[in-house]
PDB file of C-alpha atoms in Angstrom:
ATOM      1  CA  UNK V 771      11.156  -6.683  -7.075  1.00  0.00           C
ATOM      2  CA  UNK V 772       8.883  -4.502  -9.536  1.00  0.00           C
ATOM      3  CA  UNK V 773       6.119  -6.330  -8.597  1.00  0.00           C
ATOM      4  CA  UNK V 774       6.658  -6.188  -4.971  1.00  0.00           C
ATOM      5  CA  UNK V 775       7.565  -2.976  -4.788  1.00  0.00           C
ATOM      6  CA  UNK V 776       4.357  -2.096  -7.072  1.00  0.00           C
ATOM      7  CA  UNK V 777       6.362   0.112  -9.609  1.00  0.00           C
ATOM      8  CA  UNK V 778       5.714   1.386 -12.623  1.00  0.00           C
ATOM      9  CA  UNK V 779       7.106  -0.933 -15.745  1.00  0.00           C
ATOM     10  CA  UNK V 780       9.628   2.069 -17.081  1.00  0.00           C
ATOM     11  CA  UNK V 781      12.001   1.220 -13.757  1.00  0.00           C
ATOM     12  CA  UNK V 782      12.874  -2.261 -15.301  1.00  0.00           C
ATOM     13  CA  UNK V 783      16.238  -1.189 -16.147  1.00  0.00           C
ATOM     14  CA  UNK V 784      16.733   0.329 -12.475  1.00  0.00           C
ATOM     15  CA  UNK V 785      16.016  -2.658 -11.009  1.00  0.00           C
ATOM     16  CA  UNK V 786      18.071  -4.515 -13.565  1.00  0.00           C
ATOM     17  CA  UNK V 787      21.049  -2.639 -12.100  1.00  0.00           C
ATOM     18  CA  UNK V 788      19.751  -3.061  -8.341  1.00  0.00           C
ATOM     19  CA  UNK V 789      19.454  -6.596  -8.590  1.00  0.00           C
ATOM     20  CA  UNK V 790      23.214  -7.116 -10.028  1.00  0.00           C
ATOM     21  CA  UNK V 791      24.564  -4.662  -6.866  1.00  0.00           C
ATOM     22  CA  UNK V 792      22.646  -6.431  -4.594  1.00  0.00           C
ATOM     23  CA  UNK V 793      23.838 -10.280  -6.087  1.00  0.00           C
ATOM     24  CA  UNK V 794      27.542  -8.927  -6.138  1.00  0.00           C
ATOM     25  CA  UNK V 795      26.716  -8.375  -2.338  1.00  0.00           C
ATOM     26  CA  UNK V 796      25.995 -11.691  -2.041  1.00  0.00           C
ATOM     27  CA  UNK V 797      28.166 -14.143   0.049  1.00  0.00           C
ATOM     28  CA  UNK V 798      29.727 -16.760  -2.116  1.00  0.00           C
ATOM     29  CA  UNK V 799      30.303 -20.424  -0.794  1.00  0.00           C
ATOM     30  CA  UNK V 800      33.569 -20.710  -2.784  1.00  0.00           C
ATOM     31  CA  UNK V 801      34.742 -17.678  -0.773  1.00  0.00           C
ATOM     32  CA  UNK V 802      33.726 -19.482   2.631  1.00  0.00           C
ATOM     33  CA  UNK V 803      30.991 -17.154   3.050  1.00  0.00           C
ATOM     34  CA  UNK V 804      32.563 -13.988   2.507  1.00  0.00           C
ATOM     35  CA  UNK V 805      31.580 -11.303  -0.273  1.00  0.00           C
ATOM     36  CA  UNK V 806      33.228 -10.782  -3.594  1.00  0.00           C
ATOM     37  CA  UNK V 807      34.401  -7.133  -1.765  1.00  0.00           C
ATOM     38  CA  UNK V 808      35.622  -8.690   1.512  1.00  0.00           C
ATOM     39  CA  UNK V 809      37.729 -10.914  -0.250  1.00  0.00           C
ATOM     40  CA  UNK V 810      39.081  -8.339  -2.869  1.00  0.00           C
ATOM     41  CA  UNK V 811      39.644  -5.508  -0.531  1.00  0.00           C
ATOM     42  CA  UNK V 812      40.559  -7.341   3.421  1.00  0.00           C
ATOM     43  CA  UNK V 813      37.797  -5.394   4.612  1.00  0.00           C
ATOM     44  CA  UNK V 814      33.850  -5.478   5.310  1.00  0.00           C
ATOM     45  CA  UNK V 815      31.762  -3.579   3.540  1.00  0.00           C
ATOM     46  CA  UNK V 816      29.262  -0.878   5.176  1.00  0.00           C
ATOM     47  CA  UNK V 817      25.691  -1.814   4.274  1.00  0.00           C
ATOM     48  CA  UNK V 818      24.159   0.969   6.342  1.00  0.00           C
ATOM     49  CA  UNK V 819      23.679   2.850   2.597  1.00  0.00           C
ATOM     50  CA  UNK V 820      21.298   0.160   1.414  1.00  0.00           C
ATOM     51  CA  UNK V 821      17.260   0.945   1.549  1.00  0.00           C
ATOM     52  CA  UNK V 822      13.874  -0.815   0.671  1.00  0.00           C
ATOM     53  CA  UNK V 823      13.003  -0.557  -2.757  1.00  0.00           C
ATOM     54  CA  UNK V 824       9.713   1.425  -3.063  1.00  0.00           C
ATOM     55  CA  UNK V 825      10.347   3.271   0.389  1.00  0.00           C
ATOM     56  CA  UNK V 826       9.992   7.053   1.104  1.00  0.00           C
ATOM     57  CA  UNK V 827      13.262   9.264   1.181  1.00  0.00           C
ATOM     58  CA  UNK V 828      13.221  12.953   1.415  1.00  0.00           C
ATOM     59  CA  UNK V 829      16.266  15.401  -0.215  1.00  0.00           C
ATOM     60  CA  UNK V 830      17.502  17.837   1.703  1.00  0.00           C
ATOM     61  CA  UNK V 831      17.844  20.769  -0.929  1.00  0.00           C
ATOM     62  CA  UNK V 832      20.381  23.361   0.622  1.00  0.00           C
ATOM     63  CA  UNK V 833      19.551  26.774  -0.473  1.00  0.00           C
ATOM     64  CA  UNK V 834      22.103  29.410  -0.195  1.00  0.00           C
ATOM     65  CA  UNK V 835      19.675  32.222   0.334  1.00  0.00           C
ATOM     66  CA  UNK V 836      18.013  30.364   3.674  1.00  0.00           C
ATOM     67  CA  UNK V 837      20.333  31.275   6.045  1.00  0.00           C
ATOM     68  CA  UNK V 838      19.088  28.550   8.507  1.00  0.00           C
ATOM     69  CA  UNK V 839      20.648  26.253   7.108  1.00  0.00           C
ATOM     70  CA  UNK V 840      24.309  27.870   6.811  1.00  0.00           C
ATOM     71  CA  UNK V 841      24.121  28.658  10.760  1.00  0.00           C
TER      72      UNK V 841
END
Protein backbone atom coordinates (compact mmCIF):
# COMPACT_ATOMS: atom_id res chain seq x y z
CA UNK A 1 0.00 0.00 0.00
CA UNK A 2 2.95 2.53 0.93
CA UNK A 3 4.46 1.88 -2.09
CA UNK A 4 1.48 2.25 -4.20
CA UNK A 5 0.21 4.95 -2.70
CA UNK A 6 3.89 6.61 -2.92
CA UNK A 7 3.98 7.68 0.85
CA UNK A 8 6.37 8.74 2.92
CA UNK A 9 8.02 5.74 5.23
CA UNK A 10 6.77 7.52 8.75
CA UNK A 11 2.92 6.30 7.72
CA UNK A 12 3.99 2.58 8.22
CA UNK A 13 2.13 2.33 11.33
CA UNK A 14 -1.08 4.00 9.61
CA UNK A 15 -1.15 1.63 7.16
CA UNK A 16 -0.43 -1.10 9.66
CA UNK A 17 -3.80 -0.20 11.18
CA UNK A 18 -5.54 0.29 7.61
CA UNK A 19 -4.58 -2.94 6.44
CA UNK A 20 -6.04 -4.88 9.70
CA UNK A 21 -9.61 -2.69 9.18
CA UNK A 22 -9.64 -3.41 5.80
CA UNK A 23 -8.76 -7.58 6.36
CA UNK A 24 -11.47 -7.60 9.23
CA UNK A 25 -13.71 -6.36 6.25
CA UNK A 26 -12.89 -9.17 4.50
CA UNK A 27 -15.47 -11.96 3.67
CA UNK A 28 -14.56 -15.18 5.33
CA UNK A 29 -15.31 -18.64 3.60
CA UNK A 30 -16.07 -20.26 7.00
CA UNK A 31 -18.79 -17.60 7.35
CA UNK A 32 -20.24 -18.54 3.76
CA UNK A 33 -19.05 -15.38 2.45
CA UNK A 34 -20.24 -13.03 4.87
CA UNK A 35 -18.02 -10.52 7.02
CA UNK A 36 -16.86 -10.98 10.55
CA UNK A 37 -19.55 -7.77 11.23
CA UNK A 38 -22.47 -9.26 9.25
CA UNK A 39 -22.29 -12.26 11.11
CA UNK A 40 -21.76 -10.62 14.63
CA UNK A 41 -24.27 -7.91 14.29
CA UNK A 42 -27.42 -9.47 11.56
CA UNK A 43 -26.70 -6.57 9.58
CA UNK A 44 -24.50 -5.22 6.52
CA UNK A 45 -22.12 -2.93 7.01
CA UNK A 46 -22.02 0.63 5.13
CA UNK A 47 -18.79 0.88 3.14
CA UNK A 48 -19.67 4.23 1.62
CA UNK A 49 -16.98 5.72 4.51
CA UNK A 50 -14.08 3.89 2.91
CA UNK A 51 -11.55 6.02 0.46
CA UNK A 52 -8.33 5.44 -1.69
CA UNK A 53 -5.33 5.58 0.20
CA UNK A 54 -3.19 8.52 -1.08
CA UNK A 55 -6.39 10.42 -2.45
CA UNK A 56 -7.27 14.15 -1.95
CA UNK A 57 -9.90 15.10 0.82
CA UNK A 58 -10.64 18.58 1.83
CA UNK A 59 -11.95 19.63 5.72
CA UNK A 60 -14.55 21.70 5.98
CA UNK A 61 -13.38 24.01 8.97
CA UNK A 62 -16.63 25.74 10.38
CA UNK A 63 -15.84 29.08 11.70
CA UNK A 64 -18.20 30.70 14.01
CA UNK A 65 -17.38 34.21 12.99
CA UNK A 66 -18.33 33.44 9.01
CA UNK A 67 -21.75 33.77 9.16
CA UNK A 68 -22.22 31.94 5.78
CA UNK A 69 -21.91 29.10 7.01
CA UNK A 70 -24.46 29.32 10.10
CA UNK A 71 -27.27 30.57 7.51
Amino acid sequence: MQIHANLPLNLWDELCVTASYLNNLTTIKSLNGKMPYEKWYKKRLNLSHLQEIGCYIFILIQNKHNSKIFE
